[in-house]
Amino acid sequence: MPLLTFDLIEGRTEEEIKLLLDASHRAVVKAFEVPEGDRYQIVHQHPKHELIIEDTGLGFKRSDKVVAVSVRSTPRTDKQKKSFYNILVKELSENCGMDSKDVMVSIVTNSASDWSFGFGEAQFLNGEL
């Protein structure tokens, strides 16, 4: 059920984006132990001048392949979050040729009452999920 949004510099091919989304989904499934069919992903592409992702003073430079991943989810443990960061970078490196320094992640936690999957219902609250 995590909702992932990806902000990246425009110019990737449809196949490159598919690989990125598939690799990211594998990381979600492994780290958060969600069902395979629990997949919610949105991609936003920006002209280069509209996406500025710096190093927070850590002393490295990012490339034009940088991706900012925002995850909205019900609470996850610190162990799950660390696992997700690690697995995500590994998946993106192995399947997309991305450098680990080009992957920035932010996880925002919310509660079961903050989700509706359609039909005007709160599936977590009414017992459907």
Short mmCIF file of N, CA and C in Angstrom, two decimals:
data_model
loop_
_atom_site.label_atom_id
_atom_site.label_comp_id
_atom_site.label_asym_id
_atom_site.label_seq_id
_atom_site.Cartn_x
_atom_site.Cartn_y
_atom_site.Cartn_z
N MET A 1 0.79 -1.19 0.00
CA MET A 1 0.00 0.00 0.00
C MET A 1 0.84 1.26 0.00
N PRO A 2 2.13 1.19 0.17
CA PRO A 2 2.86 2.46 0.07
C PRO A 2 2.62 3.11 -1.29
N LEU A 3 2.48 4.42 -1.29
CA LEU A 3 2.36 5.19 -2.52
C LEU A 3 3.72 5.83 -2.77
N LEU A 4 4.33 5.50 -3.90
CA LEU A 4 5.65 6.04 -4.24
C LEU A 4 5.52 7.03 -5.37
N THR A 5 6.14 8.19 -5.20
CA THR A 5 6.25 9.15 -6.30
C THR A 5 7.73 9.32 -6.60
N PHE A 6 8.01 9.47 -7.87
CA PHE A 6 9.37 9.59 -8.37
C PHE A 6 9.50 10.90 -9.12
N ASP A 7 10.40 11.75 -8.66
CA ASP A 7 10.69 12.99 -9.36
C ASP A 7 12.05 12.82 -10.02
N LEU A 8 12.08 13.04 -11.33
CA LEU A 8 13.32 12.85 -12.08
C LEU A 8 13.42 13.85 -13.22
N ILE A 9 14.62 14.01 -13.73
CA ILE A 9 14.85 14.91 -14.87
C ILE A 9 14.35 14.21 -16.12
N GLU A 10 13.58 14.95 -16.92
CA GLU A 10 13.00 14.37 -18.13
C GLU A 10 14.09 13.87 -19.08
N GLY A 11 13.70 12.90 -19.88
CA GLY A 11 14.62 12.37 -20.88
C GLY A 11 14.80 10.85 -20.82
N ARG A 12 14.33 10.23 -19.77
CA ARG A 12 14.42 8.77 -19.71
C ARG A 12 13.41 8.16 -20.67
N THR A 13 13.76 7.02 -21.23
CA THR A 13 12.85 6.32 -22.13
C THR A 13 11.76 5.62 -21.33
N GLU A 14 10.72 5.18 -22.03
CA GLU A 14 9.65 4.43 -21.38
C GLU A 14 10.20 3.16 -20.75
N GLU A 15 11.13 2.50 -21.43
CA GLU A 15 11.73 1.27 -20.90
C GLU A 15 12.56 1.57 -19.65
N GLU A 16 13.32 2.66 -19.64
CA GLU A 16 14.11 3.03 -18.46
C GLU A 16 13.20 3.30 -17.27
N ILE A 17 12.08 3.96 -17.50
CA ILE A 17 11.14 4.24 -16.42
C ILE A 17 10.51 2.94 -15.92
N LYS A 18 10.15 2.05 -16.83
CA LYS A 18 9.60 0.75 -16.44
C LYS A 18 10.58 -0.01 -15.56
N LEU A 19 11.85 -0.03 -15.94
CA LEU A 19 12.87 -0.72 -15.14
C LEU A 19 12.99 -0.09 -13.75
N LEU A 20 12.96 1.23 -13.69
CA LEU A 20 13.04 1.95 -12.41
C LEU A 20 11.85 1.59 -11.52
N LEU A 21 10.65 1.60 -12.10
CA LEU A 21 9.46 1.29 -11.31
C LEU A 21 9.43 -0.16 -10.86
N ASP A 22 9.81 -1.08 -11.75
CA ASP A 22 9.84 -2.50 -11.39
C ASP A 22 10.86 -2.76 -10.27
N ALA A 23 12.06 -2.17 -10.40
CA ALA A 23 13.09 -2.34 -9.38
C ALA A 23 12.63 -1.77 -8.04
N SER A 24 11.98 -0.63 -8.08
CA SER A 24 11.49 0.00 -6.85
C SER A 24 10.39 -0.84 -6.21
N HIS A 25 9.55 -1.42 -7.02
CA HIS A 25 8.48 -2.26 -6.46
C HIS A 25 9.06 -3.50 -5.79
N ARG A 26 10.08 -4.09 -6.39
CA ARG A 26 10.73 -5.25 -5.74
C ARG A 26 11.27 -4.85 -4.37
N ALA A 27 11.82 -3.65 -4.26
CA ALA A 27 12.35 -3.18 -2.97
C ALA A 27 11.23 -3.02 -1.95
N VAL A 28 10.09 -2.49 -2.36
CA VAL A 28 8.94 -2.32 -1.46
C VAL A 28 8.46 -3.69 -0.97
N VAL A 29 8.32 -4.63 -1.90
CA VAL A 29 7.83 -5.96 -1.55
C VAL A 29 8.78 -6.64 -0.57
N LYS A 30 10.08 -6.55 -0.83
CA LYS A 30 11.06 -7.20 0.04
C LYS A 30 11.16 -6.52 1.41
N ALA A 31 11.29 -5.21 1.42
CA ALA A 31 11.55 -4.50 2.68
C ALA A 31 10.31 -4.35 3.55
N PHE A 32 9.17 -4.07 2.92
CA PHE A 32 7.95 -3.81 3.68
C PHE A 32 7.02 -5.02 3.74
N GLU A 33 7.41 -6.08 3.06
CA GLU A 33 6.64 -7.33 3.05
C GLU A 33 5.18 -7.10 2.66
N VAL A 34 4.97 -6.33 1.60
CA VAL A 34 3.62 -6.11 1.08
C VAL A 34 3.35 -7.12 -0.03
N PRO A 35 2.09 -7.39 -0.34
CA PRO A 35 1.77 -8.30 -1.44
C PRO A 35 2.27 -7.76 -2.79
N GLU A 36 2.59 -8.66 -3.69
CA GLU A 36 3.08 -8.29 -5.02
C GLU A 36 2.13 -7.32 -5.74
N GLY A 37 0.83 -7.52 -5.58
CA GLY A 37 -0.15 -6.68 -6.26
C GLY A 37 -0.44 -5.37 -5.58
N ASP A 38 0.28 -5.05 -4.54
CA ASP A 38 0.11 -3.82 -3.77
C ASP A 38 1.07 -2.78 -4.34
N ARG A 39 0.71 -2.22 -5.49
CA ARG A 39 1.64 -1.36 -6.23
C ARG A 39 0.99 -0.04 -6.61
N TYR A 40 1.56 1.05 -6.09
CA TYR A 40 1.07 2.40 -6.35
C TYR A 40 2.28 3.29 -6.62
N GLN A 41 2.44 3.71 -7.87
CA GLN A 41 3.62 4.47 -8.28
C GLN A 41 3.22 5.60 -9.24
N ILE A 42 3.80 6.75 -9.05
CA ILE A 42 3.55 7.91 -9.90
C ILE A 42 4.90 8.53 -10.26
N VAL A 43 5.08 8.85 -11.54
CA VAL A 43 6.33 9.47 -12.00
C VAL A 43 6.04 10.91 -12.42
N HIS A 44 6.89 11.81 -11.94
CA HIS A 44 6.87 13.21 -12.36
C HIS A 44 8.21 13.51 -13.01
N GLN A 45 8.17 14.00 -14.26
CA GLN A 45 9.40 14.37 -14.95
C GLN A 45 9.50 15.89 -15.03
N HIS A 46 10.70 16.39 -14.85
CA HIS A 46 10.93 17.82 -14.80
C HIS A 46 12.06 18.24 -15.74
N PRO A 47 11.99 19.45 -16.31
CA PRO A 47 13.17 19.97 -16.99
C PRO A 47 14.30 20.08 -15.97
N LYS A 48 15.53 19.97 -16.43
CA LYS A 48 16.68 19.95 -15.53
C LYS A 48 16.69 21.13 -14.55
N HIS A 49 16.31 22.31 -15.02
CA HIS A 49 16.36 23.49 -14.14
C HIS A 49 15.27 23.49 -13.06
N GLU A 50 14.33 22.55 -13.13
CA GLU A 50 13.27 22.49 -12.13
C GLU A 50 13.49 21.44 -11.04
N LEU A 51 14.61 20.72 -11.12
CA LEU A 51 14.87 19.68 -10.12
C LEU A 51 16.28 19.89 -9.55
N ILE A 52 16.33 20.41 -8.36
CA ILE A 52 17.60 20.67 -7.70
C ILE A 52 17.67 19.76 -6.47
N ILE A 53 18.56 18.79 -6.51
CA ILE A 53 18.74 17.83 -5.41
C ILE A 53 20.22 17.86 -5.07
N GLU A 54 20.58 18.55 -4.00
CA GLU A 54 21.98 18.68 -3.64
C GLU A 54 22.39 17.62 -2.62
N ASP A 55 23.57 17.78 -2.03
CA ASP A 55 24.16 16.71 -1.21
C ASP A 55 24.01 16.91 0.30
N THR A 56 23.31 17.94 0.74
CA THR A 56 23.12 18.21 2.17
C THR A 56 24.44 18.34 2.92
N GLY A 57 25.49 18.75 2.22
CA GLY A 57 26.80 18.94 2.84
C GLY A 57 27.60 17.67 3.00
N LEU A 58 27.22 16.58 2.33
CA LEU A 58 27.94 15.32 2.45
C LEU A 58 29.12 15.21 1.50
N GLY A 59 29.30 16.17 0.60
CA GLY A 59 30.49 16.25 -0.22
C GLY A 59 30.51 15.39 -1.48
N PHE A 60 29.39 15.25 -2.15
CA PHE A 60 29.39 14.51 -3.42
C PHE A 60 28.51 15.24 -4.43
N LYS A 61 28.67 14.91 -5.68
CA LYS A 61 27.88 15.50 -6.77
C LYS A 61 26.95 14.45 -7.33
N ARG A 62 25.74 14.85 -7.62
CA ARG A 62 24.77 13.97 -8.24
C ARG A 62 24.79 14.17 -9.76
N SER A 63 24.31 13.16 -10.49
CA SER A 63 24.28 13.25 -11.94
C SER A 63 22.87 13.63 -12.40
N ASP A 64 22.69 13.70 -13.71
CA ASP A 64 21.37 13.98 -14.28
C ASP A 64 20.42 12.79 -14.15
N LYS A 65 20.90 11.67 -13.62
CA LYS A 65 20.06 10.49 -13.40
C LYS A 65 19.46 10.48 -11.99
N VAL A 66 19.63 11.56 -11.24
CA VAL A 66 19.12 11.64 -9.88
C VAL A 66 17.62 11.38 -9.85
N VAL A 67 17.18 10.71 -8.81
CA VAL A 67 15.75 10.48 -8.61
C VAL A 67 15.43 10.72 -7.14
N ALA A 68 14.37 11.48 -6.91
CA ALA A 68 13.87 11.70 -5.55
C ALA A 68 12.64 10.83 -5.39
N VAL A 69 12.69 9.90 -4.45
CA VAL A 69 11.60 8.97 -4.21
C VAL A 69 10.90 9.38 -2.92
N SER A 70 9.60 9.65 -3.04
CA SER A 70 8.79 9.97 -1.87
C SER A 70 7.86 8.80 -1.61
N VAL A 71 7.88 8.33 -0.37
CA VAL A 71 7.06 7.18 0.02
C VAL A 71 6.06 7.65 1.06
N ARG A 72 4.78 7.40 0.79
CA ARG A 72 3.73 7.65 1.77
C ARG A 72 3.23 6.28 2.22
N SER A 73 3.21 6.07 3.53
CA SER A 73 2.90 4.74 4.03
C SER A 73 2.39 4.80 5.46
N THR A 74 1.68 3.76 5.85
CA THR A 74 1.40 3.58 7.26
C THR A 74 2.73 3.29 7.95
N PRO A 75 2.80 3.36 9.26
CA PRO A 75 4.09 3.24 9.94
C PRO A 75 4.88 1.98 9.60
N ARG A 76 6.18 2.18 9.44
CA ARG A 76 7.16 1.12 9.21
C ARG A 76 8.22 1.25 10.28
N THR A 77 8.85 0.15 10.64
CA THR A 77 9.91 0.20 11.65
C THR A 77 11.17 0.81 11.04
N ASP A 78 12.06 1.27 11.91
CA ASP A 78 13.34 1.78 11.42
C ASP A 78 14.09 0.70 10.65
N LYS A 79 13.99 -0.53 11.11
CA LYS A 79 14.65 -1.65 10.43
C LYS A 79 14.09 -1.81 9.01
N GLN A 80 12.79 -1.73 8.84
CA GLN A 80 12.19 -1.83 7.52
C GLN A 80 12.62 -0.67 6.62
N LYS A 81 12.67 0.53 7.18
CA LYS A 81 13.08 1.69 6.40
C LYS A 81 14.52 1.55 5.94
N LYS A 82 15.43 1.17 6.84
CA LYS A 82 16.83 0.98 6.47
C LYS A 82 16.95 -0.10 5.41
N SER A 83 16.20 -1.16 5.57
CA SER A 83 16.21 -2.24 4.59
C SER A 83 15.73 -1.73 3.23
N PHE A 84 14.67 -0.93 3.23
CA PHE A 84 14.16 -0.37 1.97
C PHE A 84 15.22 0.49 1.29
N TYR A 85 15.86 1.38 2.03
CA TYR A 85 16.89 2.23 1.43
C TYR A 85 17.96 1.38 0.76
N ASN A 86 18.42 0.37 1.48
CA ASN A 86 19.49 -0.50 0.99
C ASN A 86 19.06 -1.32 -0.22
N ILE A 87 17.91 -1.96 -0.13
CA ILE A 87 17.44 -2.80 -1.23
C ILE A 87 17.13 -1.94 -2.46
N LEU A 88 16.54 -0.77 -2.25
CA LEU A 88 16.21 0.12 -3.37
C LEU A 88 17.46 0.49 -4.15
N VAL A 89 18.50 0.92 -3.45
CA VAL A 89 19.75 1.31 -4.12
C VAL A 89 20.35 0.12 -4.86
N LYS A 90 20.32 -1.04 -4.23
CA LYS A 90 20.86 -2.24 -4.88
C LYS A 90 20.07 -2.58 -6.14
N GLU A 91 18.75 -2.57 -6.05
CA GLU A 91 17.90 -2.86 -7.21
C GLU A 91 18.13 -1.85 -8.35
N LEU A 92 18.20 -0.58 -8.01
CA LEU A 92 18.39 0.45 -9.03
C LEU A 92 19.78 0.38 -9.65
N SER A 93 20.76 0.02 -8.86
CA SER A 93 22.12 -0.14 -9.38
C SER A 93 22.19 -1.32 -10.34
N GLU A 94 21.69 -2.47 -9.90
CA GLU A 94 21.78 -3.70 -10.69
C GLU A 94 20.90 -3.69 -11.93
N ASN A 95 19.73 -3.06 -11.85
CA ASN A 95 18.77 -3.15 -12.94
C ASN A 95 18.66 -1.89 -13.80
N CYS A 96 19.16 -0.77 -13.27
CA CYS A 96 19.03 0.49 -14.01
C CYS A 96 20.38 1.18 -14.20
N GLY A 97 21.44 0.59 -13.65
CA GLY A 97 22.77 1.21 -13.77
C GLY A 97 22.90 2.52 -13.02
N MET A 98 22.07 2.72 -12.01
CA MET A 98 22.12 3.98 -11.26
C MET A 98 23.18 3.94 -10.18
N ASP A 99 23.79 5.08 -9.94
CA ASP A 99 24.75 5.26 -8.87
C ASP A 99 23.99 5.53 -7.58
N SER A 100 24.42 4.95 -6.48
CA SER A 100 23.72 5.10 -5.21
C SER A 100 23.60 6.55 -4.77
N LYS A 101 24.53 7.40 -5.16
CA LYS A 101 24.46 8.80 -4.76
C LYS A 101 23.32 9.55 -5.46
N ASP A 102 22.76 8.93 -6.51
CA ASP A 102 21.68 9.56 -7.27
C ASP A 102 20.29 9.16 -6.78
N VAL A 103 20.22 8.51 -5.63
CA VAL A 103 18.93 8.06 -5.09
C VAL A 103 18.68 8.74 -3.75
N MET A 104 17.68 9.60 -3.71
CA MET A 104 17.28 10.26 -2.46
C MET A 104 15.88 9.78 -2.11
N VAL A 105 15.66 9.44 -0.86
CA VAL A 105 14.37 8.89 -0.42
C VAL A 105 13.84 9.66 0.78
N SER A 106 12.54 9.89 0.78
CA SER A 106 11.87 10.47 1.93
C SER A 106 10.62 9.63 2.20
N ILE A 107 10.47 9.20 3.45
CA ILE A 107 9.30 8.42 3.84
C ILE A 107 8.44 9.26 4.77
N VAL A 108 7.18 9.41 4.40
CA VAL A 108 6.22 10.15 5.20
C VAL A 108 5.18 9.15 5.70
N THR A 109 4.99 9.12 7.01
CA THR A 109 4.08 8.16 7.63
C THR A 109 2.71 8.79 7.88
N ASN A 110 1.69 7.99 7.65
CA ASN A 110 0.34 8.42 7.98
C ASN A 110 -0.39 7.24 8.62
N SER A 111 -1.69 7.36 8.84
CA SER A 111 -2.41 6.29 9.53
C SER A 111 -3.42 5.61 8.61
N ALA A 112 -4.02 4.56 9.09
CA ALA A 112 -4.99 3.79 8.30
C ALA A 112 -6.17 4.66 7.86
N SER A 113 -6.54 5.64 8.65
CA SER A 113 -7.68 6.48 8.29
C SER A 113 -7.37 7.46 7.17
N ASP A 114 -6.11 7.55 6.78
CA ASP A 114 -5.70 8.48 5.72
C ASP A 114 -5.78 7.87 4.33
N TRP A 115 -6.31 6.65 4.20
CA TRP A 115 -6.32 5.96 2.91
C TRP A 115 -7.73 5.55 2.49
N SER A 116 -8.03 5.82 1.23
CA SER A 116 -9.21 5.28 0.57
C SER A 116 -8.74 4.76 -0.78
N PHE A 117 -9.04 3.53 -1.08
CA PHE A 117 -8.61 2.91 -2.32
C PHE A 117 -9.70 2.92 -3.38
N GLY A 118 -10.75 3.68 -3.14
CA GLY A 118 -11.83 3.84 -4.09
C GLY A 118 -13.19 3.66 -3.44
N PHE A 119 -14.23 3.96 -4.19
CA PHE A 119 -15.62 3.76 -3.80
C PHE A 119 -16.05 4.65 -2.63
N GLY A 120 -15.25 5.65 -2.28
CA GLY A 120 -15.59 6.52 -1.16
C GLY A 120 -15.54 5.81 0.18
N GLU A 121 -14.76 4.74 0.24
CA GLU A 121 -14.66 3.93 1.45
C GLU A 121 -13.28 4.04 2.09
N ALA A 122 -13.20 3.80 3.36
CA ALA A 122 -11.93 3.71 4.10
C ALA A 122 -11.69 2.24 4.40
N GLN A 123 -11.10 1.54 3.44
CA GLN A 123 -10.98 0.07 3.51
C GLN A 123 -10.25 -0.43 4.73
N PHE A 124 -9.24 0.31 5.20
CA PHE A 124 -8.55 -0.10 6.41
C PHE A 124 -9.47 0.00 7.64
N LEU A 125 -10.33 0.99 7.64
CA LEU A 125 -11.19 1.22 8.80
C LEU A 125 -12.45 0.33 8.80
N ASN A 126 -12.93 -0.01 7.60
CA ASN A 126 -14.17 -0.81 7.57
C ASN A 126 -13.89 -2.32 7.53
N GLY A 127 -12.61 -2.70 7.63
CA GLY A 127 -12.27 -4.12 7.72
C GLY A 127 -12.03 -4.84 6.41
N GLU A 128 -12.17 -4.13 5.28
CA GLU A 128 -11.89 -4.77 3.99
C GLU A 128 -10.41 -5.11 3.83
N LEU A 129 -9.55 -4.31 4.44
CA LEU A 129 -8.10 -4.54 4.39
C LEU A 129 -7.54 -4.64 5.79
#
